[in-house]
Coordinates of C-alpha atoms and ligand atoms in Angstrom, one line a residue:
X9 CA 0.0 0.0 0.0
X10 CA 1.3 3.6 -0.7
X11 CA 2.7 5.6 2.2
X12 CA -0.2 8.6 1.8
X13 CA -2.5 5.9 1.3
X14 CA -2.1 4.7 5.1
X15 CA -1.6 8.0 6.1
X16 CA -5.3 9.1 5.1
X17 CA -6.7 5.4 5.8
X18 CA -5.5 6.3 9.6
X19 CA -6.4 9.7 10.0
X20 CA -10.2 8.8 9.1
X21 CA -9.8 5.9 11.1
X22 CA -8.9 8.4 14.7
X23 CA -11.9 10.7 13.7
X24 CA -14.6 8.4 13.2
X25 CA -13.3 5.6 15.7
X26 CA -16.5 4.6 18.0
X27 CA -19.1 6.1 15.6
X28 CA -20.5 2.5 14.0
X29 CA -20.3 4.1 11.0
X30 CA -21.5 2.3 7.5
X31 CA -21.0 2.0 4.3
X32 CA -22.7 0.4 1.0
X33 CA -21.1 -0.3 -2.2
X34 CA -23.7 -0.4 -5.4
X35 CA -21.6 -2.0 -7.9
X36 CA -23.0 -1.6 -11.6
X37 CA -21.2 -4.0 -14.6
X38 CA -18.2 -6.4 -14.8
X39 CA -16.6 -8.5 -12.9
X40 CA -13.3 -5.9 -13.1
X41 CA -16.0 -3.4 -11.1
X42 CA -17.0 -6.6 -8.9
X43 CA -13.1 -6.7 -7.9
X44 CA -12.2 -3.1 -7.9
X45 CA -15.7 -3.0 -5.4
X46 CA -14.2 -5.6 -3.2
X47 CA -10.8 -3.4 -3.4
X48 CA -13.0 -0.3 -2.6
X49 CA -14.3 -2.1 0.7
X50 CA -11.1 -3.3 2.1
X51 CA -10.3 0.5 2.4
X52 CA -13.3 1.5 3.9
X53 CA -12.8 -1.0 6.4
X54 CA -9.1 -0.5 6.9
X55 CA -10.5 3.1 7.5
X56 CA -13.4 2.0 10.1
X57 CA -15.9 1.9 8.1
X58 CA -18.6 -1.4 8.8
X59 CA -20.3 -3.2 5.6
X60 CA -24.4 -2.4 5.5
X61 CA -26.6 -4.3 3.0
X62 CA -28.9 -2.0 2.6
X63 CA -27.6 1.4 1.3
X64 CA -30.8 3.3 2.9
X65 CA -29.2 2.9 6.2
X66 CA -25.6 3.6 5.3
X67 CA -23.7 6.7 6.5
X68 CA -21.5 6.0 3.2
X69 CA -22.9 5.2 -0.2
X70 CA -20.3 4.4 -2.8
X71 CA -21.6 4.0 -6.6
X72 CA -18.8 1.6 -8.3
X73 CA -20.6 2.5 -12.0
X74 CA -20.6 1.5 -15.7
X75 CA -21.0 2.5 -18.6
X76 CA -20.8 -0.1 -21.2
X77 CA -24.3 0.0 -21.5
X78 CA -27.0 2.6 -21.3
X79 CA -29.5 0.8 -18.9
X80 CA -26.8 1.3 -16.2
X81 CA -26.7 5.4 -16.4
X82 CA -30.3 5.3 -16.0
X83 CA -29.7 2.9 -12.4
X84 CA -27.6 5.4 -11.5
X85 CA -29.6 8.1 -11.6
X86 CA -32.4 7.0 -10.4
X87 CA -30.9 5.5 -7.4
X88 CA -29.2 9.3 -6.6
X89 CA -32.6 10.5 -6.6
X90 CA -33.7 8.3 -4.4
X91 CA -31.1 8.7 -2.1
X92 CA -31.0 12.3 -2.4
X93 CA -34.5 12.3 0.2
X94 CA -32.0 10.1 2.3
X95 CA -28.9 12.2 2.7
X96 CA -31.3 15.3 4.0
X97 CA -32.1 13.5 6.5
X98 CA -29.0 11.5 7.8
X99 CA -26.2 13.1 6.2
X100 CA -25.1 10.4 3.9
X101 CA -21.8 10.8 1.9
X102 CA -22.2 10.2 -1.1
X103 CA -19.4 9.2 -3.3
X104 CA -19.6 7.9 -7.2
X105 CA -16.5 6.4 -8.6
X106 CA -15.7 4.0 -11.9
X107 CA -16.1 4.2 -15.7
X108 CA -18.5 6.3 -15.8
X109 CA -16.8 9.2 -14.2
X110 CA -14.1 8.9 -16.8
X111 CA -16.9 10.5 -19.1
X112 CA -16.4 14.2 -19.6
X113 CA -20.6 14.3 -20.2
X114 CA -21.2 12.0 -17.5
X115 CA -19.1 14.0 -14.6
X116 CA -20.7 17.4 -16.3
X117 CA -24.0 15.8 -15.2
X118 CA -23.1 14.7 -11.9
X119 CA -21.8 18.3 -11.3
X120 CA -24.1 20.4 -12.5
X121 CA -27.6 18.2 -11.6
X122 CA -26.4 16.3 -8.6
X123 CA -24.6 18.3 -6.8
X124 CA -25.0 16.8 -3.1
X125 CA -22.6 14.6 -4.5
X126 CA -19.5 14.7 -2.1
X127 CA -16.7 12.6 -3.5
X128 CA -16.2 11.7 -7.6
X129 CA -14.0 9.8 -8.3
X130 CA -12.3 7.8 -11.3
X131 CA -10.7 4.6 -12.9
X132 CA -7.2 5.8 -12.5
X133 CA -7.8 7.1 -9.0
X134 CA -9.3 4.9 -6.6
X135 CA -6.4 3.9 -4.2
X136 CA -7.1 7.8 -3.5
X137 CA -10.6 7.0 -2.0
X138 CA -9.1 7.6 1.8
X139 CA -7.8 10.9 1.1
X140 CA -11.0 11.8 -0.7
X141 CA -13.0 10.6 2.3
X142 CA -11.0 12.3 4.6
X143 CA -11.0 15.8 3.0
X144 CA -14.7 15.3 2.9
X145 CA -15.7 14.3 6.5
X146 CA -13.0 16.4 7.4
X147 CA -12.5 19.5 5.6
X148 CA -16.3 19.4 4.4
X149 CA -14.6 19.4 0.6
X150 CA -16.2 18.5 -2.2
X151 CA -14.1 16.0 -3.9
X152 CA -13.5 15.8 -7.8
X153 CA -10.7 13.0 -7.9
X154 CA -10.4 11.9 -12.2
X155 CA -7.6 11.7 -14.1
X156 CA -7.2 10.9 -17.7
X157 CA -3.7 9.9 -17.5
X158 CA -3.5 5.5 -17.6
X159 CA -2.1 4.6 -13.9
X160 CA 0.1 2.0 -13.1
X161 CA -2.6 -1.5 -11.9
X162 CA -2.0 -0.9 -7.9
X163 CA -0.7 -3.5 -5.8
X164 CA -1.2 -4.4 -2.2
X165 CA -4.3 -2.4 -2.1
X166 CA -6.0 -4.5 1.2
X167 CA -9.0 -6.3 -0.1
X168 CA -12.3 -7.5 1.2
X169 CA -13.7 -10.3 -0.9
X170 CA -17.1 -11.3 -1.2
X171 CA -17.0 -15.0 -1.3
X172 CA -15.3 -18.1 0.7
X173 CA -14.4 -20.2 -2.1
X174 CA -14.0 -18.4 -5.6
X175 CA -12.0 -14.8 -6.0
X176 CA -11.3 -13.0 -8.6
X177 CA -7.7 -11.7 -9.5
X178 CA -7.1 -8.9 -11.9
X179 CA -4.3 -9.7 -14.8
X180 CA -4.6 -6.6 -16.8
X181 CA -6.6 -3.2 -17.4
X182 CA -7.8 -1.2 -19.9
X183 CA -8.1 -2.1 -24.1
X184 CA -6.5 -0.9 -26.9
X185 CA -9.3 -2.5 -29.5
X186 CA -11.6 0.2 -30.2
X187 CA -14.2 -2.0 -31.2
X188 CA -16.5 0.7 -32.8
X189 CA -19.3 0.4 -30.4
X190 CA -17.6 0.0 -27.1
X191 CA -16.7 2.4 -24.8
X192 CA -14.2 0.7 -22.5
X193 CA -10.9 2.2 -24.4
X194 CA -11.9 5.5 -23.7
X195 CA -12.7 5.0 -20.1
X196 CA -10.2 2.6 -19.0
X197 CA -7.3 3.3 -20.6
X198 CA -4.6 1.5 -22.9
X199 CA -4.1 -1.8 -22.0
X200 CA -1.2 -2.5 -18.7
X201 CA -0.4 -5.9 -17.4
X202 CA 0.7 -6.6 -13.7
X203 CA 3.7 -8.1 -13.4
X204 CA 2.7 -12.1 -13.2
X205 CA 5.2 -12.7 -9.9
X206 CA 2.6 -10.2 -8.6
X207 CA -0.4 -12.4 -9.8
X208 CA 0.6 -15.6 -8.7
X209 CA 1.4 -14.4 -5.5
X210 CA -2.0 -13.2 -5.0
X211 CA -3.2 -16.7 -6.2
X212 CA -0.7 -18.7 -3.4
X213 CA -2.4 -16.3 -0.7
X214 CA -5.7 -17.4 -1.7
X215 CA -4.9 -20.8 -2.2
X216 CA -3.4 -20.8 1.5
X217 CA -6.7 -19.1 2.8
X218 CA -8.9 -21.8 1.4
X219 CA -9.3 -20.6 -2.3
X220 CA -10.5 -22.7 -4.7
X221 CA -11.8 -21.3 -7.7
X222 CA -9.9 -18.3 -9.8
X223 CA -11.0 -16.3 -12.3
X224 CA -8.3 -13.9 -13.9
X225 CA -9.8 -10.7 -14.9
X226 CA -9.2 -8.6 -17.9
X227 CA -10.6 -6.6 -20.7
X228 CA -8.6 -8.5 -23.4
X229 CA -6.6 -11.0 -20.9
X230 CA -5.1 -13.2 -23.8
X231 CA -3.0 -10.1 -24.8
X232 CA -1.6 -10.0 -21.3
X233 CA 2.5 -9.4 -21.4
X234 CA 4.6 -11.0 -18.8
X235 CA 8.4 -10.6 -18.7
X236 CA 11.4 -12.9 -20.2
X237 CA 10.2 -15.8 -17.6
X238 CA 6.0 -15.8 -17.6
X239 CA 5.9 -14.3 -21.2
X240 CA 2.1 -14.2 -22.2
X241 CA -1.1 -15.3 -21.4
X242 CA -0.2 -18.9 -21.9
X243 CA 2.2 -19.1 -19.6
X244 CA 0.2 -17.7 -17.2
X245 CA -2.1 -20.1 -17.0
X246 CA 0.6 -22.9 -16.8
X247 CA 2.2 -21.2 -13.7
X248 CA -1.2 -20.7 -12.1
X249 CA -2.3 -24.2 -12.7
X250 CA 0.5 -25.6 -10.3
X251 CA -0.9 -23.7 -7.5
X252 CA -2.0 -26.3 -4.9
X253 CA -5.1 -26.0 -3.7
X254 CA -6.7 -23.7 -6.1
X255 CA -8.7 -26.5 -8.1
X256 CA -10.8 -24.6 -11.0
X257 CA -9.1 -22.0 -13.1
X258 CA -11.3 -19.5 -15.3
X259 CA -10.7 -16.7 -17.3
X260 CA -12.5 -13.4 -18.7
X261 CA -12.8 -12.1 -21.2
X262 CA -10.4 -12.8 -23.8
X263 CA -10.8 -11.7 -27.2
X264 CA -10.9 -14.1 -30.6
X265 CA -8.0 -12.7 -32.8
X266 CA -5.5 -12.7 -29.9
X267 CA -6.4 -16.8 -29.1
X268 CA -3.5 -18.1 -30.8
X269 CA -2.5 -21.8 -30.4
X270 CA -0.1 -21.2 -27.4
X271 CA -3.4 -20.2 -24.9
X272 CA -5.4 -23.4 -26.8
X273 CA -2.5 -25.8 -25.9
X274 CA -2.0 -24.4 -22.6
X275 CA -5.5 -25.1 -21.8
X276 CA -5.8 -28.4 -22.9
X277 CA -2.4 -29.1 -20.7
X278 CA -3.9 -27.7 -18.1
X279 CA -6.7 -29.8 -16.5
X280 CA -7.6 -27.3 -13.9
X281 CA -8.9 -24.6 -16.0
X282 CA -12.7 -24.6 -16.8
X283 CA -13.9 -26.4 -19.9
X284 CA -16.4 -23.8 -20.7
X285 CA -14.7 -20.8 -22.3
X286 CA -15.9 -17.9 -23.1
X287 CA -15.3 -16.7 -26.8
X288 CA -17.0 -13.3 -27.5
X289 CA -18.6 -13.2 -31.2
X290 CA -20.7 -10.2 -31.2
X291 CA -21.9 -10.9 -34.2
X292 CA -22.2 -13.5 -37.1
X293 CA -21.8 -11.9 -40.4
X294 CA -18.0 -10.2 -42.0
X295 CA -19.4 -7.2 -43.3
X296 CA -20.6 -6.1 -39.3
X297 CA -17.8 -7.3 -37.8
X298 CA -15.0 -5.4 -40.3
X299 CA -17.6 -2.5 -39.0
X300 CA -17.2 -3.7 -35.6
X301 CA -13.9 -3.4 -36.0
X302 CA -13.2 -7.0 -34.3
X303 CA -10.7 -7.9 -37.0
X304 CA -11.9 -11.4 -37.5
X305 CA -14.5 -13.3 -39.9
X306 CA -17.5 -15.5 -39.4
X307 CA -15.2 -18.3 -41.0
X308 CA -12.0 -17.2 -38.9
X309 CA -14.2 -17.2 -35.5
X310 CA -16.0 -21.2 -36.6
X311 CA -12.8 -22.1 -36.9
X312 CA -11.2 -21.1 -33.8
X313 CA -14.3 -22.5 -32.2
X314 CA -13.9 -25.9 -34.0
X315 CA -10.4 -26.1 -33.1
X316 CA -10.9 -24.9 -29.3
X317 CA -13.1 -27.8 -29.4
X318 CA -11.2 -30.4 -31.4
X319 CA -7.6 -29.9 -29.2
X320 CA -9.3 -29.1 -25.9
X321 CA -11.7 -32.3 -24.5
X322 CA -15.3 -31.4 -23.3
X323 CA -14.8 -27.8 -24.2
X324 CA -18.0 -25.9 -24.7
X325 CA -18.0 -22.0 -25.3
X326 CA -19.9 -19.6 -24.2
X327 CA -20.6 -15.8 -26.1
X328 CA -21.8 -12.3 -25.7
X329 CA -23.7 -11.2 -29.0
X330 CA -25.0 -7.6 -29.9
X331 CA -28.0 -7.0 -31.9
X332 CA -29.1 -4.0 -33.9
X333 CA -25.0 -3.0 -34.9
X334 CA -25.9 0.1 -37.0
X335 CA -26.5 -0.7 -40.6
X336 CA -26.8 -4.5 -40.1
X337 CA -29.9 -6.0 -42.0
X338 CA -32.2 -8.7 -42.0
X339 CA -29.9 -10.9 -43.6
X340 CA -26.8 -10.1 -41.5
X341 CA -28.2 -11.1 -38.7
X342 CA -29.2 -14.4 -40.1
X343 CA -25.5 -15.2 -40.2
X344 CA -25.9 -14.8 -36.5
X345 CA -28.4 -17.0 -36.0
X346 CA -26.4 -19.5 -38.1
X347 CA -23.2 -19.3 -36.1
X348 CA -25.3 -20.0 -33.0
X349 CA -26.6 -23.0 -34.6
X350 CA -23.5 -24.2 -35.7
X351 CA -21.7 -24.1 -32.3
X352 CA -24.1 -24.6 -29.7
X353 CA -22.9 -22.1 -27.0
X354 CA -23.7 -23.1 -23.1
X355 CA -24.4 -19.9 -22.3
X356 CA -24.9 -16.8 -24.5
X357 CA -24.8 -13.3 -23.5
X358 CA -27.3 -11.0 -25.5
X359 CA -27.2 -7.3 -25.5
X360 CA -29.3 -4.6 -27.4
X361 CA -26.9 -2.5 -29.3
X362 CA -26.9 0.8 -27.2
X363 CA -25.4 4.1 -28.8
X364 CA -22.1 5.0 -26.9
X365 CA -21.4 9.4 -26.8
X366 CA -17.4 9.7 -28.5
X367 CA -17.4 5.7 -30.1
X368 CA -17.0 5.6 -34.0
X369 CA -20.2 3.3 -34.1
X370 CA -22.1 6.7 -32.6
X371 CA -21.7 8.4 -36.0
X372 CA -22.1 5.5 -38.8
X373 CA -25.4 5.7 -41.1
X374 CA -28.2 3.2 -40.5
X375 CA -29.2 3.3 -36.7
X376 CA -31.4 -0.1 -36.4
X377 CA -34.9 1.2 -35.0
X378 CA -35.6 -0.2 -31.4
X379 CA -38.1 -2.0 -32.5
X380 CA -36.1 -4.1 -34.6
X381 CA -33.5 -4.2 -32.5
X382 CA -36.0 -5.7 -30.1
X383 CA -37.6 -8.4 -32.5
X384 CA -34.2 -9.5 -33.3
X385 CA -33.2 -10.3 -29.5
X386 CA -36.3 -12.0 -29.2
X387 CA -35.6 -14.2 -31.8
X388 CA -32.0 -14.5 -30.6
X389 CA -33.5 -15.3 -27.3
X390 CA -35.6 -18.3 -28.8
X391 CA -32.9 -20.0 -30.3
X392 CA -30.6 -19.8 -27.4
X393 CA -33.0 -21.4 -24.9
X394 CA -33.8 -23.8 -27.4
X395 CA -30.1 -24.8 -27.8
X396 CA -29.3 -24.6 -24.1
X397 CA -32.7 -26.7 -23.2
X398 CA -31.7 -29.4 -25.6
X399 CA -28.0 -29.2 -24.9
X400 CA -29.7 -29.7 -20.7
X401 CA -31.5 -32.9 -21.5
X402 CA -28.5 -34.2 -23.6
X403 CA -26.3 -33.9 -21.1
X404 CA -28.9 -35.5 -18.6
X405 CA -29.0 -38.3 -21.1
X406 CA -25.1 -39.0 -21.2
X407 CA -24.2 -38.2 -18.1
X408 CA -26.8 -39.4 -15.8
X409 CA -24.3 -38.6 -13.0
X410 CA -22.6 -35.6 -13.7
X411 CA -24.3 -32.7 -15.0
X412 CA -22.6 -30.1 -14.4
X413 CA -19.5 -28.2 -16.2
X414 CA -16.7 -27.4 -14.9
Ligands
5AD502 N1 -24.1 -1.8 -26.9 C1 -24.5 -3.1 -26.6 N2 -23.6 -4.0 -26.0 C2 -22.3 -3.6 -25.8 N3 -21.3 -4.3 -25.3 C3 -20.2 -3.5 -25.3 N4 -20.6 -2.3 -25.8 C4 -21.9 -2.3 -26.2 C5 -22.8 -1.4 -26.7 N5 -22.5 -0.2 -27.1 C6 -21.3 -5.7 -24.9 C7 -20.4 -6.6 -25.7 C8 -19.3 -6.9 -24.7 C9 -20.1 -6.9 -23.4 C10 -19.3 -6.8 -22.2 O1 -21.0 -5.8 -23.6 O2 -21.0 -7.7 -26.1 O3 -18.6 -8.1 -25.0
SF4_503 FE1 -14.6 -3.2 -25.7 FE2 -13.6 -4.5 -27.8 FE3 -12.0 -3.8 -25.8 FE4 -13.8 -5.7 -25.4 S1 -12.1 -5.8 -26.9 S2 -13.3 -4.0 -24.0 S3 -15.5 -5.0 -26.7 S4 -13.1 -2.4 -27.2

């Protein structure tokens, strides 16, 4: 932990000692929020601070948000209306941190039409939580803590996790993609691994605590550099599988033209990592996906599904898919459908495309009316359940005693 970080982390811990004060965390999105939430927590308890379920009763309500998506803007704000009635009452801080913030718009928002808003805070700036907090509740300051510049991934932050058994570990931050229709390059920064002595260390700890599931975080984790001994994502996974006691190894989310051969092979080596993998196709058909800019073809992604399949035993996959890319047709998303036919996913992830303010997508010709957009998820929807339902009562058939995938 940094030497200013303790230094703040104690001084709010001497002023509100013997208060019993609360806090809730309202995490919106990923599973790198999820983490960075449970990273957020062991500060606040480091500082004093006791966890609260329900945020209505909290003397602390922290806002981890997202922006991937447009649905989760609209949670925000509606829930800092709601607690707006609260904090006249009881005096709630109120702090909002996360991807969000990183959006000039967004934070204008905040500013100008939520302004009991005490402490804002960014992706690149949350180890500074405990000196935000401090000059709040102490110097009664509001706090506007966002940087644009990428930080370093910070180590030895203290962490409370949320589960017994199965932790997450963060590998690597941020994206240098640009997929047209995603914000998370603008928000999270280029892409920085952690050093993987640093990783695996983290994984021995929670092995020795009683760990026994892993799942190594990252916005494109099978781009994640090592150094001259742990080299890439492969090796990664090699050196974490001969952790004792950590029994089931996942990963998330890596991205199709970076899964070479190396990460395949490694897999199928590697018997404790999960034979369900998660390959995002986003959509079916060349033409969208060029758009996409995912640099891969429906033919290129089959076949790195077939061959995941072939060279790795029992592997099923699992997908997030977009519907309603500007300018796709009828007919494009056919090719959609097909790939999802083809390859049976176990589990398919299916989101409405949602314009992002700043992405390239934001500007192309050919929005896709929402009620398009919405007759093609339902059909999407159809065919997934089918395919999972069928691929349920197979798997009841030919494995009478093991159903479940691991
Ligand atoms: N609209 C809809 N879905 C999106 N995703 C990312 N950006 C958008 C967007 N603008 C989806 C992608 C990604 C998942 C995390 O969210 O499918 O893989
Ligand atoms: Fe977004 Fe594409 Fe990066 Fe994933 S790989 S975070 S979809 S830009």
């Amino acid at each position: 932990m940094q030497e200013n970080q303790e230094k703040f982390i104690e001084l709010v811990n001497e002023k509100i000692r013997n208060q019993n004060l609360k806090y809730s965390i309202l995490t919106m999105g990923c599973q790198l929020n999820e983490n960075d939430s449970e990273k957020i927590a062991g500060m606040l308890e480091k500082m004093g601070y006791k966890y609260e379920e329900d945020y209505k009763n909290a003397d602390l309500v922290l806002f981890n948000t997202c922006c991937v998506r447009e649905n989760a803007e609209e949670r925000l704000f509606g829930k800092l209306g709601e607690i707006k009635k609260i904090k006249e009452t009881k005096g709630t801080i109120i702090a909002v941190g996360g991807c969000m913030m990183q959006e000039p718009i967004m934070l204008e928002k905040i500013n100008k039409s939520y302004r009991y808003v005490d402490v804002v805070f960014g992706t690149h700036t949350m180890q500074n939580l405990p000196e935000d907090i401090y000059k709040t509740i102490i110097e009664k300051k509001k706090v506007k803590d966002v940087i644009d510049i990428d930080g370093e991934i910070i180590e030895g932050l203290p962490i409370k996790r949320n589960d017994k058994f199965r932790a997450s570990v963060t590998i690597m931050n941020g994206c240098n993609n640009f997929c047209s229709y995603c914000i998370v390059p603008y928000v999270r920064g280029r892409e920085r691994s952690r050093e993987p002595e640093k990783i695996l260390e983290e994984v021995r700890n929670l092995a020795k605590e009683g760990y026994k599931e892993i799942t190594l975080l990252g916005q494109n984790v099978n781009s994640y550099k090592g150094n001259d001994k742990i080299r890439n994502f492969a090796d990664l996974l090699i050196e974490v599988n001969k952790i004792e006691g950590i029994e089931i190894i996942r990963f998330e989310s890596p991205h199709p033209k970076d899964f070479k051969d190396d990460v395949i092979d490694a897999i199928a080596k590697c018997e404790k990592v999960a034979r369900i993998i998660h390959l995002p196709l986003q959509a079916g058909n060349t033409k969208v996906l060029n758009e996409m800019n995912r640099k891969y073809t429906k033919e290129q992604y089959l076949e790195l599904a077939y061959k995941i399949k072939e060279r790795v035993p029992g592997a099923v996959l699992s997908t997030d898919i977009i519907v309603g890319f500007p300018g796709e047709t009828d007919e494009e998303f056919e090719d959609t459908l097909d790939v999802v036919r083809k390859l049976n996913f176990e589990q398919i992830f299916m989101f409405i495309y949602s314009v992002r303010k700043g992405t390239r997508a934001e500007t192309m010709p050919n929005h896709i009316p929402e009620n398009i957009k919405s007759e093609r998820f339902n059909r999407l929807k159809i065919l997934a359940d089918k395919i999972t339902q069928s691929i349920f009562w197979n798997t009841l058939f030919l494995y009478p005693k093991s159903c479940s995938v691991t």
